[in-house]
């Protein structure tokens, strides 16, 4: 699938100097969306994943589809103040600022194998924070699956030796 032609560059969004990768053309294309979800799940089909964790907000678009493909459930990692039950929380640096992520304390079963899903890996701060949160509540982070990776930001350096799958590299 030619994903690259379905991702639009938006210069200087949301801040001067950032080239934002807009995935909405890909989302609007039925075959491309289905292929992206399949391709994100494929490397993890035989990895005994127990739960997919998606990161707000664009991880919520792909995560449940990937979970369905893997035959497991889904749990959200959300921005601060959005989750209703008791949470673990972590503040981290973004390509364009800082943010705080939270997860419900009972989101994972102890020692279950977790796949983290998001649309894009940039500096890796978000994915690393999600991984730390899952470890704090007893899960085993067993993979990361992204649509896009911005190689020049070296985000995968923050994710250690855990398997990472990405559909498109820039
Ligand atoms: O690798 P990093 O440098 O941490 O950046 C990647 C994160 O940035 C974007 O989300 P954003 O924080 O813009 O939130 P959104 O999905 O709610 O728009 C993207 O969807 C990732 O979650
Ligand atoms: N350049 C970028 N485009 C889209 N989402 C992002 N998240 C972090 N950096 C981004």
Coordinates of N, CA and C and ligand atoms in Angstrom, one line a residue:
X1 N 0.9 -1.2 0.0 CA 0.0 0.0 0.0 C 0.9 1.3 0.0
X2 N 0.5 2.2 -0.8 CA 1.3 3.5 -0.9 C 0.8 4.5 0.2
X3 N 1.3 4.2 1.4 CA 0.8 5.1 2.5 C 1.3 6.5 2.3
X4 N 2.5 6.7 1.8 CA 3.2 8.0 1.7 C 2.4 9.0 1.0
X5 N 1.7 8.6 -0.1 CA 0.9 9.5 -0.9 C -0.3 10.0 -0.1
X6 N -0.7 9.3 1.0 CA -1.9 9.6 1.7 C -1.5 10.3 3.0
X7 N -0.3 10.8 3.2 CA 0.1 11.6 4.3 C 0.5 13.0 3.9
X8 N -0.1 14.0 4.5 CA 0.1 15.3 4.0 C 1.0 16.1 5.0
X9 N 1.9 16.8 4.4 CA 2.8 17.7 5.2 C 2.2 19.0 5.5
X10 N 2.0 19.4 6.8 CA 1.5 20.7 7.1 C 2.6 21.5 7.8
X11 N 3.3 22.4 7.1 CA 4.4 23.2 7.7 C 3.9 24.1 8.8
X12 N 4.8 24.2 9.8 CA 4.6 25.2 10.9 C 3.3 24.9 11.7
X13 N 2.9 23.7 11.8 CA 1.7 23.3 12.7 C 2.2 22.2 13.7
X14 N 1.9 22.3 15.0 CA 1.1 23.4 15.6 C 2.0 24.6 16.0
X15 N 3.4 24.5 15.7 CA 4.3 25.5 16.1 C 5.2 25.8 14.9
X16 N 5.8 27.0 14.8 CA 6.8 27.3 13.8 C 7.9 26.3 13.8
X17 N 8.3 25.8 12.6 CA 9.4 24.9 12.5 C 9.0 23.4 12.5
X18 N 7.8 23.1 12.9 CA 7.4 21.7 12.9 C 6.7 21.4 11.6
X19 N 7.1 20.3 10.9 CA 6.3 19.8 9.8 C 5.4 18.7 10.2
X20 N 4.1 19.0 10.3 CA 3.1 18.1 10.9 C 2.7 17.1 9.9
X21 N 2.7 15.8 10.2 CA 2.3 14.7 9.3 C 0.8 14.5 9.5
X22 N 0.0 14.9 8.6 CA -1.4 14.8 8.7 C -1.9 13.5 8.1
X23 N -2.4 12.7 8.9 CA -2.9 11.3 8.5 C -4.3 11.3 8.0
X24 N -5.0 12.4 8.0 CA -6.5 12.4 7.7 C -6.8 11.9 6.3
X25 N -5.9 12.1 5.3 CA -6.2 11.5 4.0 C -6.1 10.0 4.0
X26 N -5.2 9.5 4.8 CA -5.1 8.0 4.9 C -6.3 7.4 5.6
X27 N -6.8 8.1 6.7 CA -8.0 7.7 7.4 C -9.2 7.7 6.5
X28 N -9.3 8.6 5.6 CA -10.5 8.8 4.7 C -10.5 7.7 3.6
X29 N -9.4 7.0 3.4 CA -9.3 6.0 2.4 C -9.5 4.6 2.9
X30 N -10.7 4.0 2.7 CA -11.1 2.7 3.3 C -10.0 1.6 3.1
X31 N -9.6 1.3 1.9 CA -8.6 0.3 1.8 C -7.3 0.6 2.5
X32 N -6.9 1.8 2.5 CA -5.6 2.2 3.1 C -5.7 2.1 4.6
X33 N -6.9 2.5 5.2 CA -7.1 2.4 6.6 C -7.0 0.9 7.1
X34 N -7.8 0.1 6.3 CA -7.8 -1.3 6.6 C -6.4 -2.0 6.5
X35 N -5.7 -1.6 5.5 CA -4.3 -2.1 5.3 C -3.4 -1.7 6.4
X36 N -3.5 -0.4 6.8 CA -2.6 0.1 7.9 C -2.9 -0.7 9.2
X37 N -4.1 -0.9 9.5 CA -4.4 -1.6 10.8 C -3.9 -3.1 10.6
X38 N -4.1 -3.7 9.5 CA -3.6 -5.1 9.3 C -2.1 -5.1 9.4
X39 N -1.4 -4.1 8.7 CA 0.1 -4.1 8.7 C 0.6 -3.8 10.1
X40 N -0.1 -3.0 10.9 CA 0.4 -2.7 12.2 C 0.3 -3.9 13.2
X41 N -0.7 -4.7 12.9 CA -0.9 -5.9 13.8 C 0.0 -7.1 13.4
X42 N 0.2 -7.2 12.1 CA 0.9 -8.4 11.5 C 2.1 -8.9 12.3
X43 N 3.1 -8.0 12.6 CA 4.3 -8.4 13.2 C 4.1 -9.0 14.6
X44 N 2.9 -8.8 15.2 CA 2.7 -9.2 16.6 C 1.7 -10.3 16.7
X45 N 1.4 -10.9 15.5 CA 0.3 -12.0 15.5 C 0.7 -13.2 16.3
X46 N 2.0 -13.6 16.3 CA 2.4 -14.8 17.0 C 3.2 -14.4 18.3
X47 N 2.9 -13.2 18.9 CA 3.7 -12.7 20.0 C 2.9 -12.8 21.3
X48 N 1.8 -13.5 21.3 CA 1.0 -13.7 22.5 C 0.7 -12.3 23.2
X49 N 0.2 -11.4 22.5 CA -0.2 -10.1 23.1 C -1.5 -10.3 23.8
X50 N -1.6 -9.8 25.0 CA -2.8 -9.9 25.8 C -3.6 -8.7 25.7
X51 N -3.0 -7.5 25.4 CA -3.8 -6.2 25.5 C -3.1 -5.2 24.6
X52 N -3.8 -4.4 23.9 CA -3.3 -3.3 23.1 C -3.6 -2.0 24.0
X53 N -2.6 -1.2 24.1 CA -2.7 0.1 24.8 C -2.5 1.2 23.7
X54 N -3.5 2.0 23.5 CA -3.4 3.1 22.6 C -3.3 4.4 23.3
X55 N -2.5 5.3 22.7 CA -2.2 6.6 23.3 C -3.1 7.7 22.7
X56 N -3.7 8.5 23.6 CA -4.6 9.6 23.1 C -3.8 10.6 22.3
X57 N -4.3 11.1 21.2 CA -5.6 10.8 20.7 C -5.5 9.9 19.4
X58 N -4.4 10.0 18.7 CA -4.4 9.3 17.4 C -4.2 7.8 17.6
X59 N -3.6 7.4 18.8 CA -3.5 6.0 19.0 C -4.8 5.3 19.2
X60 N -5.9 6.1 19.5 CA -7.2 5.6 19.7 C -7.8 5.2 18.3
X61 N -7.3 5.8 17.3 CA -7.9 5.5 15.9 C -7.4 4.1 15.5
X62 N -6.2 3.8 15.7 CA -5.6 2.5 15.2 C -5.7 1.4 16.2
X63 N -5.6 1.8 17.5 CA -5.5 0.7 18.6 C -6.6 -0.3 18.6
X64 N -7.8 0.1 18.6 CA -8.9 -0.9 18.7 C -8.9 -1.8 17.5
X65 N -8.6 -1.3 16.3 CA -8.5 -2.2 15.1 C -7.4 -3.2 15.2
X66 N -6.3 -2.8 15.7 CA -5.1 -3.7 15.9 C -5.5 -4.7 17.0
X67 N -6.2 -4.3 18.1 CA -6.6 -5.2 19.1 C -7.5 -6.3 18.5
X68 N -8.4 -5.9 17.7 CA -9.4 -6.8 17.0 C -8.6 -7.8 16.2
X69 N -7.7 -7.4 15.4 CA -6.8 -8.3 14.6 C -6.1 -9.3 15.5
X70 N -5.7 -8.8 16.7 CA -4.9 -9.7 17.5 C -5.8 -10.5 18.5
X71 N -7.1 -10.3 18.5 CA -8.0 -11.0 19.3 C -7.9 -10.7 20.8
X72 N -7.5 -9.4 21.1 CA -7.4 -9.1 22.5 C -8.1 -7.8 22.7
X73 N -8.1 -7.3 24.0 CA -8.8 -6.1 24.4 C -7.9 -4.8 24.2
X74 N -8.5 -3.7 24.5 CA -7.8 -2.4 24.4 C -7.9 -1.6 25.6
X75 N -6.9 -0.8 26.0 CA -7.0 0.1 27.1 C -6.4 1.4 26.7
X76 N -6.9 2.5 27.1 CA -6.4 3.9 26.8 C -5.4 4.4 27.7
X77 N -4.4 5.1 27.2 CA -3.5 6.0 27.9 C -4.0 7.4 27.5
X78 N -4.4 8.2 28.5 CA -5.0 9.5 28.2 C -4.2 10.7 28.7
X79 N -4.5 11.8 28.2 CA -3.9 13.1 28.7 C -4.5 13.3 30.1
X80 N -3.8 14.1 30.9 CA -4.1 14.3 32.3 C -5.6 14.7 32.5
X81 N -6.2 14.1 33.5 CA -7.5 14.6 34.0 C -8.7 14.0 33.2
X82 N -8.4 13.1 32.3 CA -9.5 12.5 31.5 C -10.0 11.2 31.9
X83 N -9.2 10.4 32.7 CA -9.6 9.1 33.1 C -10.4 9.2 34.4
X84 N -11.5 8.4 34.6 CA -12.3 8.6 35.7 C -11.9 7.9 37.0
X85 N -11.1 6.8 36.9 CA -10.8 5.9 38.0 C -9.4 6.4 38.5
X86 N -8.8 5.6 39.5 CA -7.5 5.9 40.0 C -6.5 5.7 38.9
X87 N -5.5 6.6 38.8 CA -4.5 6.5 37.7 C -3.1 6.6 38.2
X88 N -2.2 6.1 37.4 CA -0.7 6.4 37.4 C -0.5 7.5 36.4
X89 N 0.5 8.3 36.7 CA 0.6 9.5 35.9 C 2.1 9.8 35.6
X90 N 2.4 10.4 34.5 CA 3.8 10.7 34.1 C 3.9 11.9 33.2
X91 N 4.8 12.9 33.5 CA 5.0 14.1 32.7 C 6.2 13.9 31.8
X92 N 6.1 14.2 30.5 CA 7.2 13.9 29.6 C 7.4 15.1 28.6
X93 N 8.5 15.1 27.8 CA 8.8 16.1 26.8 C 8.2 15.7 25.5
X94 N 7.7 16.6 24.7 CA 7.2 16.4 23.3 C 8.1 17.1 22.3
X95 N 7.9 16.8 21.0 CA 8.6 17.5 20.0 C 8.2 19.0 20.1
X96 N 7.0 19.3 20.6 CA 6.6 20.7 20.7 C 5.9 21.0 22.0
X97 N 6.6 20.7 23.1 CA 6.2 21.1 24.5 C 6.3 20.0 25.5
X98 N 5.5 20.0 26.5 CA 5.4 18.9 27.5 C 3.9 18.5 27.7
X99 N 3.8 17.3 28.2 CA 2.4 16.8 28.4 C 2.5 15.8 29.6
X100 N 1.3 15.5 30.1 CA 1.2 14.4 31.1 C 0.2 13.3 30.7
X101 N 0.7 12.1 30.8 CA -0.2 11.0 30.4 C -0.6 10.2 31.7
X102 N -1.7 9.5 31.6 CA -2.3 8.7 32.7 C -2.8 7.4 32.2
X103 N -2.8 6.4 33.1 CA -3.4 5.1 32.8 C -4.2 4.7 34.0
X104 N -5.3 4.0 33.9 CA -6.0 3.4 35.0 C -5.1 2.4 35.7
X105 N -5.1 2.4 37.1 CA -4.2 1.5 37.8 C -4.5 0.1 37.5
X106 N -5.8 -0.2 37.2 CA -6.1 -1.6 36.9 C -6.3 -1.9 35.4
X107 N -5.6 -1.1 34.6 CA -5.7 -1.3 33.1 C -5.1 -2.6 32.6
X108 N -4.1 -3.1 33.3 CA -3.4 -4.4 32.9 C -3.4 -5.4 34.0
X109 N -3.5 -6.6 33.6 CA -3.3 -7.8 34.5 C -1.8 -8.0 34.7
X110 N -1.3 -8.3 35.9 CA 0.1 -8.4 36.2 C 0.7 -9.4 35.2
X111 N 1.9 -9.0 34.6 CA 2.6 -9.9 33.7 C 2.0 -10.1 32.4
X112 N 0.9 -9.5 32.1 CA 0.3 -9.6 30.7 C 1.2 -8.8 29.8
X113 N 1.2 -9.3 28.5 CA 2.1 -8.8 27.4 C 1.3 -7.7 26.7
X114 N 1.9 -6.5 26.7 CA 1.2 -5.3 26.1 C 1.8 -4.8 24.9
X115 N 1.0 -4.5 23.9 CA 1.4 -3.8 22.6 C 1.0 -2.4 22.7
X116 N 1.9 -1.5 22.6 CA 1.6 0.0 22.6 C 1.4 0.4 21.1
X117 N 0.3 1.1 20.9 CA 0.0 1.6 19.5 C -0.2 3.1 19.5
X118 N 0.4 3.7 18.5 CA 0.2 5.2 18.3 C 0.4 5.4 16.8
X119 N 0.0 6.6 16.4 CA 0.1 6.9 14.9 C 1.6 7.2 14.6
X120 N 2.3 7.9 15.5 CA 3.6 8.4 15.1 C 4.6 8.4 16.2
X121 N 5.9 8.0 15.9 CA 7.0 8.1 16.8 C 7.9 9.3 16.4
X122 N 8.0 10.3 17.2 CA 8.8 11.4 17.0 C 10.0 11.4 17.9
X123 N 10.0 12.1 19.0 CA 11.2 12.1 19.9 C 11.1 10.8 20.8
X124 N 10.0 10.2 20.8 CA 9.9 8.9 21.6 C 9.4 9.2 23.1
X125 N 9.3 10.5 23.4 CA 8.9 10.8 24.8 C 7.5 10.2 25.2
X126 N 6.6 10.3 24.2 CA 5.2 9.8 24.5 C 5.2 8.3 24.7
X127 N 5.8 7.6 23.7 CA 5.8 6.2 23.8 C 6.5 5.7 25.0
X128 N 7.7 6.3 25.3 CA 8.5 5.9 26.5 C 7.7 6.1 27.7
X129 N 6.9 7.2 27.8 CA 6.1 7.5 29.0 C 5.0 6.4 29.1
X130 N 4.4 6.1 28.0 CA 3.3 5.1 28.0 C 3.9 3.7 28.5
X131 N 5.1 3.4 28.0 CA 5.8 2.2 28.4 C 6.1 2.2 29.9
X132 N 6.5 3.3 30.4 CA 6.8 3.4 31.9 C 5.6 3.2 32.7
X133 N 4.5 3.8 32.2 CA 3.2 3.7 33.0 C 2.8 2.3 33.0
X134 N 2.9 1.6 31.9 CA 2.5 0.2 31.9 C 3.3 -0.7 32.8
X135 N 4.6 -0.4 32.8 CA 5.5 -1.1 33.7 C 5.2 -0.9 35.2
X136 N 4.9 0.4 35.5 CA 4.5 0.8 36.9 C 3.3 0.0 37.4
X137 N 2.4 -0.3 36.5 CA 1.1 -1.0 37.0 C 1.2 -2.5 36.7
X138 N 2.4 -3.0 36.3 CA 2.7 -4.5 36.3 C 2.6 -5.1 35.0
X139 N 2.4 -4.4 33.9 CA 2.4 -5.0 32.6 C 3.8 -5.2 32.0
X140 N 3.9 -6.1 31.0 CA 5.2 -6.3 30.3 C 5.1 -5.7 28.9
X141 N 5.8 -4.6 28.6 CA 5.7 -4.0 27.3 C 6.4 -4.9 26.3
X142 N 5.7 -5.4 25.4 CA 6.2 -6.4 24.5 C 6.3 -6.0 23.0
X143 N 5.9 -4.7 22.7 CA 6.1 -4.2 21.4 C 5.5 -2.8 21.3
X144 N 5.9 -2.1 20.2 CA 5.4 -0.8 19.8 C 5.0 -0.9 18.4
X145 N 3.8 -0.4 18.0 CA 3.5 -0.4 16.6 C 3.0 1.0 16.2
X146 N 3.6 1.6 15.2 CA 3.3 3.0 14.7 C 3.0 3.0 13.2
X147 N 2.3 4.0 12.8 CA 2.2 4.2 11.3 C 3.5 4.8 10.8
X148 N 3.9 5.9 11.5 CA 5.0 6.8 11.0 C 6.1 6.9 12.1
X149 N 7.3 6.9 11.6 CA 8.5 7.2 12.4 C 9.3 8.3 11.8
X150 N 9.6 9.3 12.6 CA 10.5 10.4 12.2 C 11.9 10.0 12.6
X151 N 12.6 9.3 11.7 CA 13.9 8.7 12.0 C 14.9 9.7 12.6
X152 N 14.9 11.0 12.0 CA 15.9 12.0 12.4 C 15.7 12.4 13.8
X153 N 14.6 12.1 14.5 CA 14.5 12.5 15.9 C 14.9 11.3 16.8
X154 N 15.2 10.2 16.3 CA 15.8 9.1 17.0 C 15.0 8.6 18.2
X155 N 13.7 8.7 18.1 CA 12.8 8.3 19.2 C 13.0 6.9 19.6
X156 N 13.4 6.0 18.7 CA 13.5 4.6 19.1 C 14.6 4.3 20.1
X157 N 15.5 5.3 20.2 CA 16.6 5.2 21.2 C 16.0 5.2 22.6
X158 N 14.9 5.8 22.8 CA 14.2 5.9 24.1 C 13.4 4.6 24.4
X159 N 13.3 3.7 23.5 CA 12.4 2.6 23.7 C 13.2 1.3 24.0
X160 N 14.5 1.4 24.1 CA 15.3 0.2 24.5 C 15.3 -0.9 23.4
X161 N 15.2 -2.1 23.9 CA 15.4 -3.3 23.0 C 14.0 -3.9 22.7
X162 N 12.9 -3.2 23.0 CA 11.6 -3.8 22.8 C 11.3 -3.7 21.3
X163 N 10.7 -4.7 20.6 CA 10.5 -4.7 19.2 C 9.6 -3.5 18.8
X164 N 9.9 -2.8 17.7 CA 9.2 -1.7 17.2 C 8.8 -1.9 15.7
X165 N 7.6 -1.7 15.4 CA 7.2 -1.9 14.0 C 6.7 -0.5 13.5
X166 N 7.1 -0.1 12.3 CA 6.7 1.2 11.8 C 6.4 1.0 10.3
X167 N 5.3 1.6 9.8 CA 4.9 1.4 8.4 C 5.7 2.3 7.4
X168 N 6.0 3.5 7.9 CA 6.6 4.5 7.0 C 7.7 5.3 7.8
X169 N 8.8 5.4 7.2 CA 9.9 6.2 7.8 C 10.2 7.5 7.1
X170 N 10.4 8.6 7.8 CA 10.8 9.8 7.2 C 12.2 10.2 7.7
Ligands
LIG1 O1 7.4 10.9 20.0 P1 6.9 12.1 20.6 O2 7.8 13.3 20.3 O3 6.5 12.0 22.0 O4 5.6 12.5 19.8 C1 4.6 11.6 19.3 C2 3.3 12.0 19.8 O5 2.9 13.3 19.4 C3 1.6 13.1 18.8 O6 0.6 13.3 19.7 P2 0.2 14.7 20.4 O7 0.9 14.9 21.6 O8 0.4 15.8 19.3 O9 -1.3 14.5 20.7 P3 -2.6 14.2 19.8 O10 -2.5 12.7 19.3 O11 -3.7 14.2 20.9 O12 -2.7 15.2 18.8 C4 1.6 11.7 18.2 O13 0.3 11.3 18.0 C5 2.3 11.0 19.3 O14 1.4 10.6 20.4
LIG2 N1 5.8 16.2 13.1 C1 4.7 15.6 13.7 N2 3.6 15.3 12.9 C2 2.5 14.8 13.5 N3 2.4 14.4 14.8 C3 3.5 14.6 15.5 N4 3.7 14.3 16.8 C4 5.0 14.8 17.1 N5 5.6 15.3 16.0 C5 4.7 15.2 15.0

